[in-house]
Short mmCIF file of C-alpha atoms and ligand atoms in Angstrom, two decimals:
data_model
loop_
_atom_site.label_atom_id
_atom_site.label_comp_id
_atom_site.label_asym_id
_atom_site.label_seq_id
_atom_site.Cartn_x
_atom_site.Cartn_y
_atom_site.Cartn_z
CA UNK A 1 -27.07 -82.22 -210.30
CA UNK A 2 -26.20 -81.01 -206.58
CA UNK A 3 -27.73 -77.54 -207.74
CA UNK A 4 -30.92 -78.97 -209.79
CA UNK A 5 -31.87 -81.77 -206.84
CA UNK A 6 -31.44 -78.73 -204.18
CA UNK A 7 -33.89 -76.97 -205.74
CA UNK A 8 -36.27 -79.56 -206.15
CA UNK A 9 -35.73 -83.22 -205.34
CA UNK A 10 -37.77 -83.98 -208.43
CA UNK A 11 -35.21 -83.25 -210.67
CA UNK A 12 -33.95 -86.48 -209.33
CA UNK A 13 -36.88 -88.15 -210.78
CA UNK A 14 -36.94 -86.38 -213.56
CA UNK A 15 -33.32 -87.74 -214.75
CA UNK A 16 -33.74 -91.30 -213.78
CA UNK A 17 -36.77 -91.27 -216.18
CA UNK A 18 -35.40 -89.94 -218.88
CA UNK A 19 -32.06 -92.03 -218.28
CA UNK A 20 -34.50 -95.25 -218.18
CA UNK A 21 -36.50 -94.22 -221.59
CA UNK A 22 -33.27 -93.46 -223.04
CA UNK A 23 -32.24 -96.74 -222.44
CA UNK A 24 -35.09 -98.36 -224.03
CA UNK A 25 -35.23 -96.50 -227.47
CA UNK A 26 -32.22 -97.44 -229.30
CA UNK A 27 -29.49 -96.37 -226.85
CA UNK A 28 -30.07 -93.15 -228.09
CA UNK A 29 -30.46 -89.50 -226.51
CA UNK A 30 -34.78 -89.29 -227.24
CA UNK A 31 -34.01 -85.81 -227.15
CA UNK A 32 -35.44 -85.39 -231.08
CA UNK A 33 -38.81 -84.02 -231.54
CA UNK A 34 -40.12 -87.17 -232.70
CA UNK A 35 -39.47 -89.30 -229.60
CA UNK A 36 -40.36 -86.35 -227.59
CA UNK A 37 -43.92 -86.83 -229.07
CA UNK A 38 -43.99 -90.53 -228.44
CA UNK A 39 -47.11 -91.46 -226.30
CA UNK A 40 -45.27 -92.35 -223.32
CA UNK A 41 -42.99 -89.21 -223.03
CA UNK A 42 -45.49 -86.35 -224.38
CA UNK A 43 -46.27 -83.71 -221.32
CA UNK A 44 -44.38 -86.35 -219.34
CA UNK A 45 -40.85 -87.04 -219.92
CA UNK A 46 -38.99 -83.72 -218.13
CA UNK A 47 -35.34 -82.71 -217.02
CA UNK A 48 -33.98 -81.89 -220.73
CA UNK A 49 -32.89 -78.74 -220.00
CA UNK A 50 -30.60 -80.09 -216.96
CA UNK A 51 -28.76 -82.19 -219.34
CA UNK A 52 -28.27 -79.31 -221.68
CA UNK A 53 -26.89 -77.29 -218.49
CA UNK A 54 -24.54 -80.05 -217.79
CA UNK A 55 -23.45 -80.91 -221.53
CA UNK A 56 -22.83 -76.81 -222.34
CA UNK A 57 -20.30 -77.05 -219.73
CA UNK A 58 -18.29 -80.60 -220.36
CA UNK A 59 -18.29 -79.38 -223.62
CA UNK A 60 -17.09 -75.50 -222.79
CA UNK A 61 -13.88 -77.47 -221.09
CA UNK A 62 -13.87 -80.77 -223.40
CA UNK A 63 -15.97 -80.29 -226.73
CA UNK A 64 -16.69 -83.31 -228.71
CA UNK A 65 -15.61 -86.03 -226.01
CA UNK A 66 -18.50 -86.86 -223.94
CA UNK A 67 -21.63 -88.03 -225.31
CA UNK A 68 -24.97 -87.07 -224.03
CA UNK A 69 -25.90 -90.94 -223.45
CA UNK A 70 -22.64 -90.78 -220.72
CA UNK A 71 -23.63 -87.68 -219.06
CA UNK A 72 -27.47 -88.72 -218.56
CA UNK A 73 -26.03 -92.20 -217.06
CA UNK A 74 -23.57 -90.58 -214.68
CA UNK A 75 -26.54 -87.45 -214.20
CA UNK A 76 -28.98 -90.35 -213.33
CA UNK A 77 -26.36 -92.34 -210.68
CA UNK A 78 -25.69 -89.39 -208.87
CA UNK A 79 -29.80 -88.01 -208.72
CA UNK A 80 -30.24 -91.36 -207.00
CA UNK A 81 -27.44 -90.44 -204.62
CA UNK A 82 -28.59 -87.59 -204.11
CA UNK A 83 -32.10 -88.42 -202.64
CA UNK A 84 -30.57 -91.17 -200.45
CA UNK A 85 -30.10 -94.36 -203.00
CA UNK A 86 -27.40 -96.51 -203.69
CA UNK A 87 -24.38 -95.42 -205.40
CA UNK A 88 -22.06 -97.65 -208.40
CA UNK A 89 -19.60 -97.67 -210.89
CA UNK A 90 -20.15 -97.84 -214.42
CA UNK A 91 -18.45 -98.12 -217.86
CA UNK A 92 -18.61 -95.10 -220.26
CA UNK A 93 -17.74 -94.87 -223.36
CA UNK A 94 -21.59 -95.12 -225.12
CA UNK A 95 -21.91 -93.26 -227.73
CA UNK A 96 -25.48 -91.09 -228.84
CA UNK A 97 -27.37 -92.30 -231.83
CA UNK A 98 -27.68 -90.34 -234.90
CA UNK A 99 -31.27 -91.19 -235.27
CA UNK A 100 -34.89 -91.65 -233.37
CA UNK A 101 -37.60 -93.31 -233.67
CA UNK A 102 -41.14 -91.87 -233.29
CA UNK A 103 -42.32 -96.01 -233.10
CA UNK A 104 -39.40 -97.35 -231.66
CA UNK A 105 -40.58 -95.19 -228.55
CA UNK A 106 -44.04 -96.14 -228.27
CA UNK A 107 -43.39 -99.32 -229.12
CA UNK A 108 -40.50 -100.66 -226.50
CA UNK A 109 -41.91 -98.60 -223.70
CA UNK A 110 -44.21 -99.78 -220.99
CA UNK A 111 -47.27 -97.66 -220.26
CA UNK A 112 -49.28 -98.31 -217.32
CA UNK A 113 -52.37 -99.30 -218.56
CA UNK A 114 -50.36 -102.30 -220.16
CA UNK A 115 -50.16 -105.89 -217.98
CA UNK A 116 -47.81 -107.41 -216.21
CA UNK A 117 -46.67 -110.12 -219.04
CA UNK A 118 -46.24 -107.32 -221.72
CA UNK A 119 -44.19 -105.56 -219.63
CA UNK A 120 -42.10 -108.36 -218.76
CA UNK A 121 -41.47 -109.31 -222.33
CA UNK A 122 -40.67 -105.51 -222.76
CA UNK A 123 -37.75 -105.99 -220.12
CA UNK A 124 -36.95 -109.38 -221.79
CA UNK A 125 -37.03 -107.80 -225.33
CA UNK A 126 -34.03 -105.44 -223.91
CA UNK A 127 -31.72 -108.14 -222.46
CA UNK A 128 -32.88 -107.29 -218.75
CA UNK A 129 -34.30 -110.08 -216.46
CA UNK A 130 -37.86 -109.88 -214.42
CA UNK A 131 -35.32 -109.35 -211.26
CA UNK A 132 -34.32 -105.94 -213.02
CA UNK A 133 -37.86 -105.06 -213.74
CA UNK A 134 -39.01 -105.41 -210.09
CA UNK A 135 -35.73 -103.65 -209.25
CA UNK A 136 -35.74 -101.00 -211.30
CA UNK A 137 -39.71 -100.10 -211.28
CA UNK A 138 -38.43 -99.48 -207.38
CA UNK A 139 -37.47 -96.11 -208.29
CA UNK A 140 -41.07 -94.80 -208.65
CA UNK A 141 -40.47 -94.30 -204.98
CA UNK A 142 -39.57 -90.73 -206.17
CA UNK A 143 -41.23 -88.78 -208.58
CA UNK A 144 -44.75 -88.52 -209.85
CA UNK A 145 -47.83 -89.22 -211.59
CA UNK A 146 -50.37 -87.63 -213.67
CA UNK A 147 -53.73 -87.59 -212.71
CA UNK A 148 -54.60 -89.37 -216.28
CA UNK A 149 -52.12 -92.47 -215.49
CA UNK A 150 -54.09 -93.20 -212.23
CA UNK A 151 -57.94 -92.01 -212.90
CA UNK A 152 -58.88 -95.16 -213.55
CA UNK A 153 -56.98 -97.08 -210.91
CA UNK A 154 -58.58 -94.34 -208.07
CA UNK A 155 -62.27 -94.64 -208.89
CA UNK A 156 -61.49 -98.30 -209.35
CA UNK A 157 -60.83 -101.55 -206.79
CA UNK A 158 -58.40 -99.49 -205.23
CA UNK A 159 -57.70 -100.07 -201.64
CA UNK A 160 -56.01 -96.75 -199.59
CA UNK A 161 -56.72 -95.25 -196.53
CA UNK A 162 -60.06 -93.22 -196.75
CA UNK A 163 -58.04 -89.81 -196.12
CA UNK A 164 -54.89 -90.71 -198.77
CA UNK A 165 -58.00 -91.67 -201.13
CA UNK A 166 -60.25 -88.81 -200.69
CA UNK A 167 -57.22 -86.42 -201.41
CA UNK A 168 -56.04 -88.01 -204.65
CA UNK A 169 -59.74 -88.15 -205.94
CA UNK A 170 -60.15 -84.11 -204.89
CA UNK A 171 -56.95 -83.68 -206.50
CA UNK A 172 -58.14 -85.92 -209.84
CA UNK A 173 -61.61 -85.95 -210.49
CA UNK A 174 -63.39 -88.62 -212.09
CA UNK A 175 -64.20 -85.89 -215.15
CA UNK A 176 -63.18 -82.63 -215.97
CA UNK A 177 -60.45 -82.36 -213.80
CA UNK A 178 -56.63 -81.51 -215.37
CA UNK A 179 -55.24 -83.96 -216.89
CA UNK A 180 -51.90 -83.28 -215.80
CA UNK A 181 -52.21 -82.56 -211.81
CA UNK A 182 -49.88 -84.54 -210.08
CA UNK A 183 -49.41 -87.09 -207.03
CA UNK A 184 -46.70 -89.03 -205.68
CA UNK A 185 -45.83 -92.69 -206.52
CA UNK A 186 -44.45 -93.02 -202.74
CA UNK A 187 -46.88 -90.86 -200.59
CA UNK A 188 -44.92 -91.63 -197.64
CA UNK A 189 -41.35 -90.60 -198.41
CA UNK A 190 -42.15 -88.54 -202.09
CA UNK A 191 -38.43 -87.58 -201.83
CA UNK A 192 -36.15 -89.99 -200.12
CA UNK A 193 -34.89 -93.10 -202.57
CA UNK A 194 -36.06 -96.14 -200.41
CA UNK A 195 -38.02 -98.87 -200.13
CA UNK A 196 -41.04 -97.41 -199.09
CA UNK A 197 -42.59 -98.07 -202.37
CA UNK A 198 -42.34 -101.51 -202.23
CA UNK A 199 -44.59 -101.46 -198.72
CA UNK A 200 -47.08 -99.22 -200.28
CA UNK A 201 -47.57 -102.20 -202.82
CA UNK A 202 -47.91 -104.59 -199.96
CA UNK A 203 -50.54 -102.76 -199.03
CA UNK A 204 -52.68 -102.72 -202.10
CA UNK A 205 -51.69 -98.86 -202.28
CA UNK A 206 -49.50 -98.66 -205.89
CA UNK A 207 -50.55 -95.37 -207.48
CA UNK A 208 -49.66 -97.08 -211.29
CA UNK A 209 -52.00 -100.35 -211.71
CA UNK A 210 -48.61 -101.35 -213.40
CA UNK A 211 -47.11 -101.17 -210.13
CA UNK A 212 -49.43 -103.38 -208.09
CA UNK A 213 -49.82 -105.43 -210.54
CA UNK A 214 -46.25 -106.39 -209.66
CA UNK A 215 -47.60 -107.59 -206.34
CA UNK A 216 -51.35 -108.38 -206.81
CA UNK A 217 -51.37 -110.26 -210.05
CA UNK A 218 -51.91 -113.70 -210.12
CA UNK A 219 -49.74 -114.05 -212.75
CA UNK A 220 -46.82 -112.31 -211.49
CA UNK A 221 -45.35 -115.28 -208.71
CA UNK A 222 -41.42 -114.21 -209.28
CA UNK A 223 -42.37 -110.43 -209.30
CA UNK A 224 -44.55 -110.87 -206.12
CA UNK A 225 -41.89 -112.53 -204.46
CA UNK A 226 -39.27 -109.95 -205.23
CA UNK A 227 -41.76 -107.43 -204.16
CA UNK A 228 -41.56 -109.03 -200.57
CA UNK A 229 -37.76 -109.07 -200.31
CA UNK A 230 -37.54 -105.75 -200.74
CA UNK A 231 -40.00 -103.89 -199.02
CA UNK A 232 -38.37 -106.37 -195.52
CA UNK A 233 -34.73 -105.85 -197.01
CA UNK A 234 -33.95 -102.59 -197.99
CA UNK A 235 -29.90 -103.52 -198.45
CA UNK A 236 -31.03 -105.99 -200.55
CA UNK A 237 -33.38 -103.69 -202.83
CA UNK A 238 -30.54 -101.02 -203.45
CA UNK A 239 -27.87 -104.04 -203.90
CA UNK A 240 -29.71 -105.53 -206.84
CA UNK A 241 -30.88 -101.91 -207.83
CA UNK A 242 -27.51 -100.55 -208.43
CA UNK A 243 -26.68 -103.79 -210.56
CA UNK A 244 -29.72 -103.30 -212.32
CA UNK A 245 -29.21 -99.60 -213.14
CA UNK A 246 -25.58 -100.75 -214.96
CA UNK A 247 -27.30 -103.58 -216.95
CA UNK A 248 -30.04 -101.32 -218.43
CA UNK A 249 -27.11 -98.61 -218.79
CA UNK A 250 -25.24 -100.83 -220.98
CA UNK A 251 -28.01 -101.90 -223.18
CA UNK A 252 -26.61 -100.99 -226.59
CA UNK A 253 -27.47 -99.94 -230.27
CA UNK A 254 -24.70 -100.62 -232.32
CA UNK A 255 -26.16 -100.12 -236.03
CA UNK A 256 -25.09 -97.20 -237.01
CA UNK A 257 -22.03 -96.86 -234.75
CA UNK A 258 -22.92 -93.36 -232.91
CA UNK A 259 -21.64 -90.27 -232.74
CA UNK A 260 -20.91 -87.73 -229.35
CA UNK A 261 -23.59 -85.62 -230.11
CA UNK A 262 -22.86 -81.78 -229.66
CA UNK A 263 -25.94 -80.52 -228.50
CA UNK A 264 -28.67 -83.10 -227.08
CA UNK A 265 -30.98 -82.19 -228.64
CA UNK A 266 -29.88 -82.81 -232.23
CA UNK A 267 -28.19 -85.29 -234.05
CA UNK A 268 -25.13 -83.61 -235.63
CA UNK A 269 -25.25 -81.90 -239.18
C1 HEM B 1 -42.07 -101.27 -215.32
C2 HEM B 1 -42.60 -100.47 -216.21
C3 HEM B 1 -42.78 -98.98 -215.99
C4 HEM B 1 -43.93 -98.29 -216.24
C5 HEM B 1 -45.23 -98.82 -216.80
C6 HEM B 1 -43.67 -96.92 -215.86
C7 HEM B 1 -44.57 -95.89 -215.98
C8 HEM B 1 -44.40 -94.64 -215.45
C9 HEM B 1 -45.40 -93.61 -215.47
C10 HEM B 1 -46.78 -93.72 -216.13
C11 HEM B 1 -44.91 -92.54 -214.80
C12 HEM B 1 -45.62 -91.21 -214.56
C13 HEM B 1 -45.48 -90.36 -215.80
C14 HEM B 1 -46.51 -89.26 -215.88
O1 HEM B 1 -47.60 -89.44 -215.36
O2 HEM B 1 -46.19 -88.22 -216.50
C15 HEM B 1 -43.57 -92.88 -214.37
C16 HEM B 1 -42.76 -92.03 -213.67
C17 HEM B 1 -41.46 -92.36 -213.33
N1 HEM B 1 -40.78 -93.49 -213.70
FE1 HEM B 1 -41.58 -95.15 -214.49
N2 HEM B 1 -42.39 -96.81 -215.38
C18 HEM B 1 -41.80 -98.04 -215.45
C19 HEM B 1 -40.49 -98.35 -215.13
C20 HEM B 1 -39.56 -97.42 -214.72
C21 HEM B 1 -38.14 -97.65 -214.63
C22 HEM B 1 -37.45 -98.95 -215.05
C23 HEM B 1 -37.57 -96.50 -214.17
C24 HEM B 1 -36.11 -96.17 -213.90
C25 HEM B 1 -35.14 -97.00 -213.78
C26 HEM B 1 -38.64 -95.55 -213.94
C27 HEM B 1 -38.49 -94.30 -213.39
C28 HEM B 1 -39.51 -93.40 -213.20
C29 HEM B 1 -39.37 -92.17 -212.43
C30 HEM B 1 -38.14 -91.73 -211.64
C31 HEM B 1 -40.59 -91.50 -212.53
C32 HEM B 1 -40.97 -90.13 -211.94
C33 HEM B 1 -40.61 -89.05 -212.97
C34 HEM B 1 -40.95 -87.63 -212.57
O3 HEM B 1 -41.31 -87.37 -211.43
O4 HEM B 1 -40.82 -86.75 -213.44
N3 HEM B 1 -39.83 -96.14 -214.32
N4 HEM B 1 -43.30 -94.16 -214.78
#
């Protein structure tokens, strides 16, 4: 991960997404084509080919012991290290599924077009409390967007700086632009884990309308209110972070028992 993040501190990103989606679908590795295709991971979800890196060569000096689940959790604490974020212990031992689910990952994933209470019940729905949402959503402040999860949001009530605003909308036009250009959740620190995000929301400035709707809804009170804490306590933002991290790392799937997968990207034969 040292390597990868040197090369580009997106890579960070890149992990801690795919760590979180992971999470979400079944506790497996969505490393099969048909999670891959899943609306929320399609020309989005990145970083496999780090994982296969790392997995060739645990299992070159240890084959069969360490499941891909394990080395995306410990691959996602130390990305966040890496760019500055909180660092924690955590159990291993989980084990990778031996199937995926094409529905399963559209259907327990949060997209951003999606408000605040579905995404809520989407946390709830995995064990994990609205604290852990607000927590957790705090590590958009690395990584980025594509121009189709924020088109609407930019030519909408969106309130930025003229200059920030005129250079997302050159960068994303209204129509016929590419799809796929991409901007920064945290324009002011892209790179550095902190709690800068949580100030851009303050400001009305969340690139995701998921994202300010943590602050600006009127229905999310508790959200708003963890929104403030953190962007005045930064401590306190990667204290409940870190715990966070661990609970949606331990979210398990224990139906068909799981199996340490030997390459990532497939289930074992
Ligand atoms: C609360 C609901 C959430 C929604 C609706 C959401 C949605 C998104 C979207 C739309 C993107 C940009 C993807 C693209 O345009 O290709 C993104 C990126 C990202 N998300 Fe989330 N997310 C949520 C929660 C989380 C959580 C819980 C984590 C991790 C713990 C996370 C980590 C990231 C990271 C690190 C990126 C940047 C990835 C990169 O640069 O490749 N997100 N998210």
């Amino acid at each position: 991960m040292e390597c990868a993040v040197l090369s580009d501190p997106r890579n960070a990103a890149k992990i801690v997404r795919l760590h979180f989606h992971d999470c979400f679908v079944q506790d497996d590795t969505i490393t099969l084509q048909g999670e891959k295709s899943a609306t929320p991971n399609v020309d989005s979800l990145k970083g496999f080919e780090i994982i296969d890196s790392i997995k060739n060569k645990v299992e070159s000096d240890c084959p069969g012991v360490v499941s891909c689940a394990d080395i995306l959790a410990i691959a996602a604490r130390d990305s966040t290290v890496l760019v500055g974020g909180p660092d924690w212990e955590m159990y291993l031992g989980r084990k990778d599924s031996k199937t995926a689910s094409y529905e399963l990952a559209n259907s327990n994933l949060p997209v951003p077009s999606e408000g605040i209470l579905p995404i809520i019940t989407k946390f709830l729905y995995q064990g994990l409390s609205v604290t852990d949402m607000v927590a957790l959503s705090g590590s958009h402040t690395i990584g980025v967007a594509r121009c189709q999860n924020y088109r609407a949001r930019i030519y909408g009530d969106y309130t930025a700086s003229e200059s920030y605003l005129n250079d997302l909308r050159a960068s994303c036009p209204a129509a016929g632009g590419d799809d796929d250009t991409v901007a920064p959740m945290d324009n002011v620190t892209p790179n550095l884990f902190d709690n800068s995000y949580y100030q851009i929301l303050l400001r009305g400035e969340g690139l995701l309308n998921s994202d300010q709707e943590m602050y600006s809804s009127f229905l999310g009170v508790q959200t708003k209110q963890l929104v403030l804490q953190y962007a005045h306590d930064p401590l306190a933002f990667f204290h409940q972070f870190a715990q966070s991290m661990v609970a949606m790392g331990n979210i398990t799937n224990a139906v068909d028992g799981g199996e340490v997968r030997r390459s990532c990207r497939f289930v074992n034969t």
